[in-house]
Amino acid sequence: MPSTVKVFDTTLRDGEQSPGIALSCDDKVKIAQALSELGVDVIEAGFPVSSPGDQKAVKRIVDEGLNSRICGLARCSRKDVDAAIGCGLDYVHMFIATSDIHLQHKLKLTREAAKEKAVDAIEYARQHGLAVEFSCEDATRTELGFLKEMHQAVQDAGVEVINVPDTVGTIGPPAMQHLIRELMTVTKVPLSVHCHDDFGLAVANSHAAVRAGARQVHVTVNGLGERAGNAALDETVLGLMAFYEVGTNIDTRRIGPTSKLVSRLTGYAIPPTKAIVGANAFAHESGIHVHGVMGAPSTYEAFGPELVGVQRNIVMGKHSGAHSVRSKLSDYGIELGDAQIDQIVDKVKRLADSGKEVDDAELVALASHILGERESKKVKLKEFAVFTGMNTTPTAVVSIEVNGDRKTGSATGIGPVDAALNAIKSVMGNDIHLVEYRLNAITGGSDALCEVSVRVSKDGGKNLMSVGKAIGSDIVQTSVDSTMEALDRLYCRKE
Ligand code: KIV
Ligand code: ZN
């Protein structure tokens, strides 16, 4: 087993092939930058011949001069190789299907013809100075004798790495281990593995391949990819570290932020129960668990959230106890006596029993009520306007009274909400940070009611954290109202 493996990320290629994802060129560049900072060894930036958009994005990513090596996908054709060269790539991932199912029903080629086509295209790419990683598509359903023959032929043609794709996710870990061992008897260049998750085994299969000697894993952020997706980067890397002491160049603390970025830009939500980066992965509700975790996190956590750059979350619900409530309120700088905490626990349980979610904003509101706080507002919105439209940069103006002093500010943003929140920030100071913004539609239709919850902090300080929540039919106004509520709470508590 190798002591380290390379991480080849294909979020921007296989991941982008997930139904409904179409990233803009700018978004692809942002993801590539984040992947490079995360420490992936190779970024498969796209499939240049597939569209002018892909070609442009791959070119832009090459021009970024990132630390990761940049690669593009190409079929075994001179046209595909030329498209890769046109992007300035010096590394290309070439593939041809080799299983009889694909050869007969898709390519209509004999095995011999497929081999010749592969060798011809690899030689062409090599003559043009490209390093080649090669994949026999559907390798795991390819007759083993022919697969070995292909590996020998492509390595003789000069490839640098041979990748083994489990294209339809049909192999299991013991068979994967056997396959890699067999292929290693004829393959002199490093082997890589590319697993799909059709049976939920992509990560386990990648681990099995590494245990058998594979030196590189293909992964995607959040497990995006064709159908059920590819092996998830976070799970593959953490599992290799934890179970087999196999290292990578990944900075694990950047896993959480990168996962969030990819989710936001692709519009693919992360399932709450997803390992490592799902909202529930470090969430604790029951009193017994919260008590345990507060004493020693290892009681109910396999590893600490800080390792992967996410946060522990104590969730309020019918199983909550005094420990949970006290700990959650202390995050917002609110310290209460035992009797007051008991009062809140009782209220939380009753609300939860009646089916109502008690989020941070509700909890802080309950505490403020018990403390009799916030009778007079310290932060008041006096004026607010936002301008938006087509071919216009969204711009907002706000006038806010803070402890009797009136200040006015304006800012632009990506959209009207962003402009409005930036304008508030311009008045309140740059040490105010929007930590979280959540928007939920409560009813349907264009006049739907929405609920906005925000979490703000001052100087990123844990003890100066605040929440606000508002409901309304205008998203921009509701966003402003919830932010003003959070800021007012912050200022009421500050003195
Ligand atoms: O799953 C697959 O076979 C692929 C190939 C292009 C390598 O993504
Ligand atoms: Zn794939």
Coordinates of C-alpha atoms and ligand atoms in Angstrom, one line a residue:
M1 CA 0.0 0.0 0.0
P2 CA 1.4 3.5 -0.8
S3 CA 2.0 5.8 2.1
T4 CA 0.7 8.8 0.1
V5 CA -1.7 9.1 -2.8
K6 CA -2.5 11.8 -5.3
V7 CA -5.9 13.4 -5.4
F8 CA -7.3 14.0 -8.9
D9 CA -10.4 16.2 -8.6
T10 CA -13.0 16.0 -11.4
T11 CA -15.7 18.3 -9.9
L12 CA -15.4 20.6 -12.9
R13 CA -15.7 17.7 -15.4
D14 CA -17.5 14.6 -14.1
G15 CA -19.1 16.7 -11.4
E16 CA -20.4 19.2 -13.9
Q17 CA -22.0 16.3 -15.8
S18 CA -24.5 16.0 -12.9
P19 CA -27.9 16.7 -14.3
G20 CA -28.8 20.4 -14.2
I21 CA -25.4 21.8 -13.4
A22 CA -24.0 24.4 -15.8
L23 CA -21.4 26.5 -14.2
S24 CA -20.4 29.9 -15.6
C25 CA -16.8 30.5 -16.6
D26 CA -16.2 32.7 -13.5
D27 CA -17.7 30.1 -11.2
K28 CA -15.4 27.4 -12.6
V29 CA -12.4 29.6 -12.0
K30 CA -13.6 30.2 -8.4
I31 CA -13.9 26.5 -7.8
A32 CA -10.5 25.8 -9.4
Q33 CA -8.9 28.4 -7.1
A34 CA -10.6 26.8 -4.1
L35 CA -9.5 23.3 -5.2
S36 CA -5.9 24.5 -5.6
E37 CA -6.0 26.0 -2.1
L38 CA -7.5 22.8 -0.8
G39 CA -4.4 21.0 -2.1
V40 CA -5.7 18.7 -4.8
D41 CA -2.8 17.5 -7.0
V42 CA -4.7 17.5 -10.3
I43 CA -7.8 19.5 -11.4
E44 CA -9.7 18.1 -14.3
A45 CA -10.9 21.4 -15.5
G46 CA -13.3 20.3 -18.2
F47 CA -13.8 18.5 -21.6
P48 CA -12.4 21.2 -24.0
V49 CA -13.9 19.7 -27.2
S50 CA -17.4 19.4 -25.7
S51 CA -18.3 23.1 -26.0
P52 CA -16.8 26.6 -26.6
G53 CA -17.8 27.4 -23.0
D54 CA -15.7 24.5 -21.6
Q55 CA -12.8 25.4 -23.8
K56 CA -12.9 29.0 -22.6
A57 CA -13.1 28.0 -18.9
V58 CA -10.3 25.4 -19.2
K59 CA -8.1 28.1 -20.8
R60 CA -8.9 30.6 -18.1
I61 CA -8.1 28.0 -15.4
V62 CA -4.8 27.2 -17.1
D63 CA -3.9 30.9 -17.2
E64 CA -4.5 31.3 -13.5
G65 CA -1.2 29.6 -12.8
L66 CA -2.6 27.6 -9.9
N67 CA -0.5 25.2 -7.7
S68 CA -2.5 22.2 -8.9
R69 CA -1.7 20.6 -12.2
I70 CA -4.5 21.2 -14.7
C71 CA -5.9 18.5 -17.0
G72 CA -8.6 18.3 -19.6
L73 CA -10.6 15.3 -20.8
A74 CA -10.3 14.1 -24.4
R75 CA -11.6 11.1 -26.4
C76 CA -9.1 9.2 -28.5
S77 CA -9.3 11.5 -31.5
R78 CA -7.0 14.1 -32.9
K79 CA -9.8 16.7 -32.8
D80 CA -10.1 16.3 -29.0
V81 CA -6.4 16.5 -28.5
D82 CA -6.2 19.6 -30.6
A83 CA -8.9 21.2 -28.5
A84 CA -6.9 20.4 -25.4
I85 CA -3.8 21.9 -26.9
G86 CA -5.8 25.0 -27.9
C87 CA -6.5 25.6 -24.2
G88 CA -2.8 25.7 -23.4
L89 CA -3.0 22.3 -21.5
D90 CA 0.1 20.2 -21.1
Y91 CA -1.8 17.3 -19.4
V92 CA -4.7 15.4 -21.0
H93 CA -6.9 12.6 -19.7
M94 CA -7.7 10.4 -22.7
F95 CA -10.2 7.6 -22.7
I96 CA -11.8 5.0 -24.8
A97 CA -14.4 2.4 -23.8
T98 CA -13.1 -1.2 -23.7
S99 CA -16.0 -3.3 -22.4
D100 CA -17.8 -5.4 -25.0
I101 CA -21.1 -3.7 -24.0
H102 CA -19.6 -0.3 -25.0
L103 CA -17.6 -1.5 -28.0
Q104 CA -20.6 -3.3 -29.5
H105 CA -23.5 -1.0 -28.6
K106 CA -21.8 2.4 -28.4
L107 CA -18.6 2.6 -30.4
K108 CA -19.3 -0.2 -32.9
L109 CA -15.6 -1.1 -32.9
T110 CA -13.7 -4.3 -32.5
R111 CA -11.3 -4.6 -29.6
E112 CA -8.4 -4.4 -31.9
A113 CA -9.7 -1.2 -33.6
A114 CA -10.2 0.4 -30.2
K115 CA -6.7 -0.4 -29.2
E116 CA -5.3 1.0 -32.4
K117 CA -7.4 4.2 -32.0
A118 CA -6.1 4.7 -28.5
V119 CA -2.5 4.2 -29.4
D120 CA -2.8 6.5 -32.4
A121 CA -4.3 9.3 -30.4
I122 CA -1.8 8.9 -27.5
E123 CA 1.1 9.0 -29.9
Y124 CA -0.4 12.2 -31.5
A125 CA -0.8 13.8 -28.0
R126 CA 2.8 12.8 -27.0
Q127 CA 4.2 14.2 -30.3
H128 CA 2.5 17.5 -29.4
G129 CA 4.2 17.5 -26.0
L130 CA 1.3 16.5 -23.9
A131 CA 1.6 14.2 -20.8
V132 CA -1.2 11.6 -20.9
E133 CA -3.3 10.0 -18.3
F134 CA -5.3 7.1 -19.9
S135 CA -8.6 5.5 -19.0
C136 CA -10.2 2.3 -20.4
E137 CA -13.8 3.4 -19.9
D138 CA -16.0 0.8 -18.2
A139 CA -12.7 -1.0 -17.2
T140 CA -14.5 -2.9 -14.4
R141 CA -16.8 -4.6 -17.0
T142 CA -14.0 -5.2 -19.5
E143 CA -12.7 -8.8 -20.0
L144 CA -9.5 -8.9 -17.9
G145 CA -7.3 -10.3 -20.6
F146 CA -8.2 -7.5 -23.0
L147 CA -7.9 -4.9 -20.3
K148 CA -4.3 -6.0 -19.5
E149 CA -3.6 -5.9 -23.3
M150 CA -4.9 -2.3 -23.4
H151 CA -2.8 -1.3 -20.4
Q152 CA 0.4 -2.7 -22.1
A153 CA -0.4 -1.0 -25.4
V154 CA -1.1 2.4 -23.9
Q155 CA 1.9 2.4 -21.6
D156 CA 4.1 1.4 -24.6
A157 CA 2.7 4.5 -26.3
G158 CA 4.0 6.6 -23.5
V159 CA 1.2 7.4 -21.0
E160 CA 2.2 8.7 -17.5
V161 CA -0.7 7.3 -15.5
I162 CA -3.4 4.7 -16.2
N163 CA -6.7 5.3 -14.5
V164 CA -9.2 2.5 -13.9
P165 CA -12.8 3.7 -14.1
D166 CA -15.7 1.9 -12.5
T167 CA -17.9 3.7 -14.9
V168 CA -21.2 2.3 -13.9
G169 CA -20.3 1.7 -10.2
T170 CA -20.8 -2.1 -10.5
I171 CA -17.8 -3.4 -8.7
G172 CA -17.4 -4.1 -4.9
P173 CA -14.3 -3.7 -2.7
P174 CA -12.9 -7.3 -2.8
A175 CA -13.2 -7.4 -6.6
M176 CA -11.6 -4.0 -7.0
Q177 CA -8.7 -5.1 -4.8
H178 CA -8.3 -8.2 -7.0
L179 CA -8.6 -6.2 -10.2
I180 CA -5.9 -3.6 -9.2
R181 CA -3.5 -6.4 -8.1
E182 CA -4.0 -8.2 -11.5
L183 CA -3.5 -4.9 -13.4
M184 CA -0.3 -4.2 -11.4
T185 CA 1.2 -7.4 -12.8
V186 CA 1.4 -5.7 -16.3
T187 CA 1.2 -2.0 -15.5
K188 CA 4.5 -0.3 -14.9
V189 CA 3.2 3.3 -14.6
P190 CA 1.2 4.4 -11.6
L191 CA -2.4 3.2 -11.4
S192 CA -5.3 5.5 -10.5
V193 CA -9.0 4.8 -9.8
H194 CA -12.2 6.5 -10.7
C195 CA -15.3 5.2 -8.9
H196 CA -19.0 5.9 -9.3
D197 CA -21.4 5.5 -6.5
D198 CA -24.3 3.5 -8.1
F199 CA -24.2 1.0 -5.2
G200 CA -23.0 3.5 -2.6
L201 CA -19.5 2.0 -2.8
A202 CA -17.5 4.6 -4.6
V203 CA -15.4 5.6 -1.5
A204 CA -15.0 2.0 -0.3
N205 CA -13.9 0.9 -3.8
S206 CA -11.4 3.8 -4.0
H207 CA -10.0 2.7 -0.6
A208 CA -9.8 -0.9 -1.8
A209 CA -7.9 0.2 -4.9
V210 CA -5.4 2.1 -2.8
R211 CA -4.9 -0.9 -0.5
A212 CA -4.1 -2.9 -3.6
G213 CA -1.5 -0.4 -4.8
A214 CA -3.3 2.4 -6.7
R215 CA -1.4 5.7 -6.3
Q216 CA -4.1 8.2 -7.2
V217 CA -7.9 8.6 -6.6
H218 CA -10.3 10.5 -8.7
V219 CA -12.8 12.4 -6.6
T220 CA -15.4 15.2 -6.6
V221 CA -16.4 17.7 -4.0
N222 CA -19.7 16.6 -2.4
G223 CA -19.6 13.4 -4.5
L224 CA -21.0 15.2 -7.5
G225 CA -20.9 13.4 -10.8
E226 CA -22.8 11.3 -13.4
R227 CA -25.9 9.6 -11.9
A228 CA -25.2 8.7 -8.2
G229 CA -22.0 10.7 -8.5
N230 CA -18.3 9.9 -7.9
A231 CA -16.3 9.2 -4.8
A232 CA -16.6 12.2 -2.5
L233 CA -13.3 13.9 -1.9
D234 CA -13.8 14.5 1.8
E235 CA -14.8 10.9 2.6
T236 CA -12.1 9.3 0.4
V237 CA -9.3 11.5 1.9
L238 CA -10.4 11.3 5.6
G239 CA -11.0 7.5 5.3
L240 CA -7.5 7.0 3.8
M241 CA -6.0 8.9 6.7
A242 CA -8.1 7.3 9.4
F243 CA -8.2 3.7 8.4
Y244 CA -5.0 3.1 6.4
E245 CA -2.7 6.0 7.4
V246 CA -2.4 7.0 3.8
G247 CA -1.7 10.7 3.4
T248 CA -2.5 13.3 0.7
N249 CA -1.7 16.9 0.1
I250 CA -5.2 18.0 1.1
D251 CA -5.5 20.7 3.8
T252 CA -8.4 19.1 5.5
R253 CA -9.4 22.3 7.2
R254 CA -10.5 23.7 3.9
I255 CA -12.8 20.8 3.2
G256 CA -15.9 22.4 4.8
P257 CA -15.6 25.9 3.1
T258 CA -14.8 24.3 -0.3
S259 CA -17.8 22.0 0.0
K260 CA -20.1 25.0 0.8
L261 CA -18.7 27.0 -2.1
V262 CA -19.3 24.1 -4.6
S263 CA -22.8 23.6 -3.2
R264 CA -23.6 27.3 -3.5
L265 CA -22.3 27.6 -7.1
T266 CA -23.7 24.4 -8.4
G267 CA -27.1 24.8 -6.7
Y268 CA -26.7 21.2 -5.4
A269 CA -27.7 21.1 -1.7
I270 CA -25.6 18.9 0.6
P271 CA -27.8 16.2 2.1
P272 CA -28.0 16.9 5.9
T273 CA -26.9 13.4 6.7
K274 CA -23.9 13.4 4.4
A275 CA -20.8 12.3 6.3
I276 CA -18.3 15.1 7.2
V277 CA -19.9 18.1 5.6
G278 CA -23.6 17.4 6.0
A279 CA -25.5 19.8 8.4
N280 CA -26.1 17.0 10.8
A281 CA -22.5 15.5 10.7
F282 CA -21.6 17.4 13.9
A283 CA -25.1 18.3 15.1
H284 CA -26.3 17.1 18.5
E285 CA -29.8 17.4 19.9
S286 CA -30.4 14.8 22.6
G287 CA -29.5 15.9 26.2
I288 CA -27.4 12.7 26.7
H289 CA -25.3 13.4 23.6
V290 CA -24.9 17.1 24.2
H291 CA -23.8 16.4 27.8
G292 CA -21.3 13.8 26.5
V293 CA -19.9 16.0 23.8
M294 CA -19.5 19.0 26.1
G295 CA -17.5 16.8 28.5
A296 CA -15.4 15.2 25.8
P297 CA -16.4 15.6 22.1
S298 CA -15.0 12.1 21.3
T299 CA -17.9 10.5 23.2
Y300 CA -20.1 11.1 20.2
E301 CA -17.8 12.4 17.5
A302 CA -15.5 10.3 15.4
F303 CA -13.2 13.3 14.9
G304 CA -13.5 17.0 15.7
P305 CA -15.2 19.4 13.3
E306 CA -12.2 21.7 13.3
L307 CA -10.2 19.0 11.4
V308 CA -12.5 19.5 8.4
G309 CA -13.3 23.2 8.8
V310 CA -16.9 22.9 9.9
Q311 CA -18.7 23.7 13.1
R312 CA -20.3 21.7 15.8
N313 CA -24.0 22.5 16.1
I314 CA -26.1 22.0 19.2
V315 CA -29.7 21.8 17.9
M316 CA -32.7 22.6 20.0
G317 CA -35.6 20.1 20.0
K318 CA -37.7 17.9 22.2
H319 CA -34.7 16.0 23.3
S320 CA -32.8 19.1 24.5
G321 CA -31.8 19.6 28.1
A322 CA -30.3 22.4 30.2
H323 CA -26.7 21.7 28.9
S324 CA -27.8 22.3 25.3
V325 CA -29.6 25.5 26.0
R326 CA -26.9 26.9 28.2
S327 CA -24.2 26.1 25.6
K328 CA -26.2 27.5 22.7
L329 CA -27.0 30.7 24.5
S330 CA -23.4 31.1 25.6
D331 CA -22.4 31.2 21.9
Y332 CA -24.4 34.4 21.7
G333 CA -22.9 35.8 24.9
I334 CA -26.0 35.1 27.0
E335 CA -25.5 33.7 30.5
L336 CA -28.6 32.7 32.5
G337 CA -29.2 31.2 36.0
D338 CA -30.5 27.6 36.4
A339 CA -34.1 28.6 37.0
Q340 CA -34.2 30.7 33.8
I341 CA -32.5 27.9 31.8
D342 CA -35.1 25.5 33.1
Q343 CA -37.9 27.9 32.0
I344 CA -36.4 28.0 28.5
V345 CA -35.9 24.2 28.3
D346 CA -39.5 23.7 29.2
K347 CA -40.6 26.2 26.5
V348 CA -38.3 24.6 23.9
K349 CA -39.7 21.2 24.6
R350 CA -43.3 22.4 24.3
L351 CA -42.6 24.2 21.1
A352 CA -40.8 21.2 19.6
D353 CA -43.6 18.9 20.7
S354 CA -46.1 21.1 18.8
G355 CA -43.9 20.6 15.7
K356 CA -42.2 24.0 15.7
E357 CA -38.6 24.3 14.9
V358 CA -36.6 26.2 17.5
D359 CA -33.7 27.7 15.7
D360 CA -31.1 30.0 17.2
A361 CA -33.1 33.1 16.5
E362 CA -36.1 31.7 18.4
L363 CA -34.0 30.6 21.3
V364 CA -32.3 34.0 21.6
A365 CA -35.7 35.6 21.4
L366 CA -36.9 33.4 24.3
A367 CA -33.9 34.3 26.4
S368 CA -34.3 38.0 25.6
H369 CA -37.9 37.8 26.6
I370 CA -37.0 36.2 29.9
L371 CA -34.3 38.8 30.5
G372 CA -36.8 41.5 29.7
E373 CA -34.3 42.9 27.1
R374 CA -34.7 45.1 24.1
E375 CA -37.5 47.4 25.1
S376 CA -35.8 50.3 23.4
K377 CA -34.0 49.7 20.1
K378 CA -30.5 50.9 19.9
V379 CA -30.1 50.3 16.2
K380 CA -33.0 51.7 14.1
L381 CA -33.4 51.6 10.3
K382 CA -34.5 55.1 9.2
E383 CA -34.4 54.9 5.5
F384 CA -33.7 52.2 2.9
A385 CA -33.8 52.1 -0.9
V386 CA -32.5 49.6 -3.4
F387 CA -32.1 50.1 -7.2
T388 CA -31.9 47.1 -9.5
G389 CA -32.8 46.1 -13.0
M390 CA -31.3 44.9 -16.3
N391 CA -27.8 46.2 -17.2
T392 CA -27.7 48.0 -13.9
T393 CA -25.4 47.3 -10.9
P394 CA -27.7 46.7 -7.9
T395 CA -27.1 49.6 -5.5
A396 CA -28.6 50.2 -2.0
V397 CA -28.7 53.2 0.3
V398 CA -29.5 52.9 4.0
S399 CA -29.7 55.4 6.8
I400 CA -29.4 53.9 10.3
E401 CA -29.6 55.4 13.8
V402 CA -27.1 53.8 16.2
N403 CA -27.5 55.0 19.8
G404 CA -29.1 58.2 18.5
D405 CA -26.5 58.9 15.9
R406 CA -27.7 58.8 12.3
K407 CA -25.4 57.5 9.6
T408 CA -26.0 57.0 5.9
G409 CA -24.2 54.7 3.5
S410 CA -24.5 53.0 0.2
A411 CA -23.0 50.0 -1.6
T412 CA -23.3 47.8 -4.7
G413 CA -23.7 44.1 -4.7
I414 CA -24.1 41.0 -6.9
G415 CA -27.9 41.3 -6.4
P416 CA -30.3 43.6 -4.4
V417 CA -30.0 41.6 -1.2
D418 CA -26.2 41.6 -1.4
A419 CA -26.2 45.4 -2.1
A420 CA -28.5 46.0 0.8
L421 CA -26.4 44.0 3.2
N422 CA -23.2 45.6 2.0
A423 CA -24.8 49.1 2.5
I424 CA -25.7 48.1 6.1
K425 CA -22.1 46.9 6.6
S426 CA -20.8 50.2 5.2
V427 CA -22.6 52.1 8.0
M428 CA -22.0 49.6 10.8
G429 CA -18.3 49.1 10.1
N430 CA -16.2 46.4 8.6
D431 CA -15.8 44.5 11.8
I432 CA -19.4 43.3 11.4
H433 CA -19.5 40.0 9.5
L434 CA -22.4 38.2 8.1
V435 CA -21.7 34.6 9.3
E436 CA -24.8 32.9 7.9
Y437 CA -27.8 33.9 5.8
R438 CA -30.7 31.6 5.4
L439 CA -33.8 32.1 3.2
N440 CA -36.8 29.9 3.3
A441 CA -40.0 30.2 1.3
I442 CA -42.9 29.7 3.6
T443 CA -45.7 29.8 1.0
G444 CA -45.7 29.3 -2.8
G445 CA -46.3 31.7 -5.6
S446 CA -44.7 35.0 -6.7
D447 CA -46.2 36.7 -3.6
A448 CA -44.9 34.0 -1.3
L449 CA -44.0 34.8 2.3
C450 CA -40.3 34.2 3.0
E451 CA -38.4 33.8 6.2
V452 CA -34.8 35.1 6.5
S453 CA -32.5 34.2 9.4
V454 CA -29.1 35.8 9.7
R455 CA -26.2 35.4 12.1
V456 CA -23.8 38.3 12.5
S457 CA -20.6 38.6 14.5
K458 CA -18.4 41.5 15.5
D459 CA -14.7 41.0 14.7
G460 CA -15.4 37.3 14.2
G461 CA -15.6 37.1 18.0
K462 CA -17.5 34.1 19.3
N463 CA -18.9 36.0 22.3
L464 CA -20.2 38.8 20.0
M465 CA -22.5 36.7 17.9
S466 CA -26.1 37.6 17.3
V467 CA -29.1 36.3 15.3
G468 CA -32.1 37.9 13.7
K469 CA -35.1 36.6 11.9
A470 CA -37.9 38.2 10.0
I471 CA -40.8 37.2 7.8
G472 CA -42.2 39.1 4.9
S473 CA -43.2 39.0 1.3
D474 CA -40.3 41.1 0.0
I475 CA -37.0 39.2 0.1
V476 CA -34.8 42.3 0.2
Q477 CA -36.8 44.1 2.9
T478 CA -37.1 40.9 4.9
S479 CA -33.3 40.4 4.7
V480 CA -32.7 44.0 5.9
D481 CA -35.2 43.5 8.7
S482 CA -33.6 40.3 10.0
T483 CA -30.1 41.9 9.8
M484 CA -31.3 45.0 11.7
E485 CA -32.7 42.7 14.4
A486 CA -29.5 40.8 14.7
L487 CA -27.5 44.1 14.9
D488 CA -29.8 45.6 17.4
R489 CA -29.4 42.6 19.7
L490 CA -25.7 42.8 19.3
Y491 CA -25.7 46.5 20.4
C492 CA -28.2 45.9 23.2
R493 CA -25.8 43.3 24.7
K494 CA -22.6 45.1 24.0
E495 CA -22.8 47.6 26.9
Ligands
KIV1 O1 -16.7 7.2 -15.5 C1 -16.0 7.2 -16.4 O2 -15.7 6.2 -17.0 C2 -15.4 8.5 -16.9 C3 -14.4 8.4 -18.0 C4 -14.4 9.6 -18.8 C5 -13.1 8.2 -17.4 O3 -15.7 9.5 -16.3
ZN2 ZN -16.9 9.1 -14.5

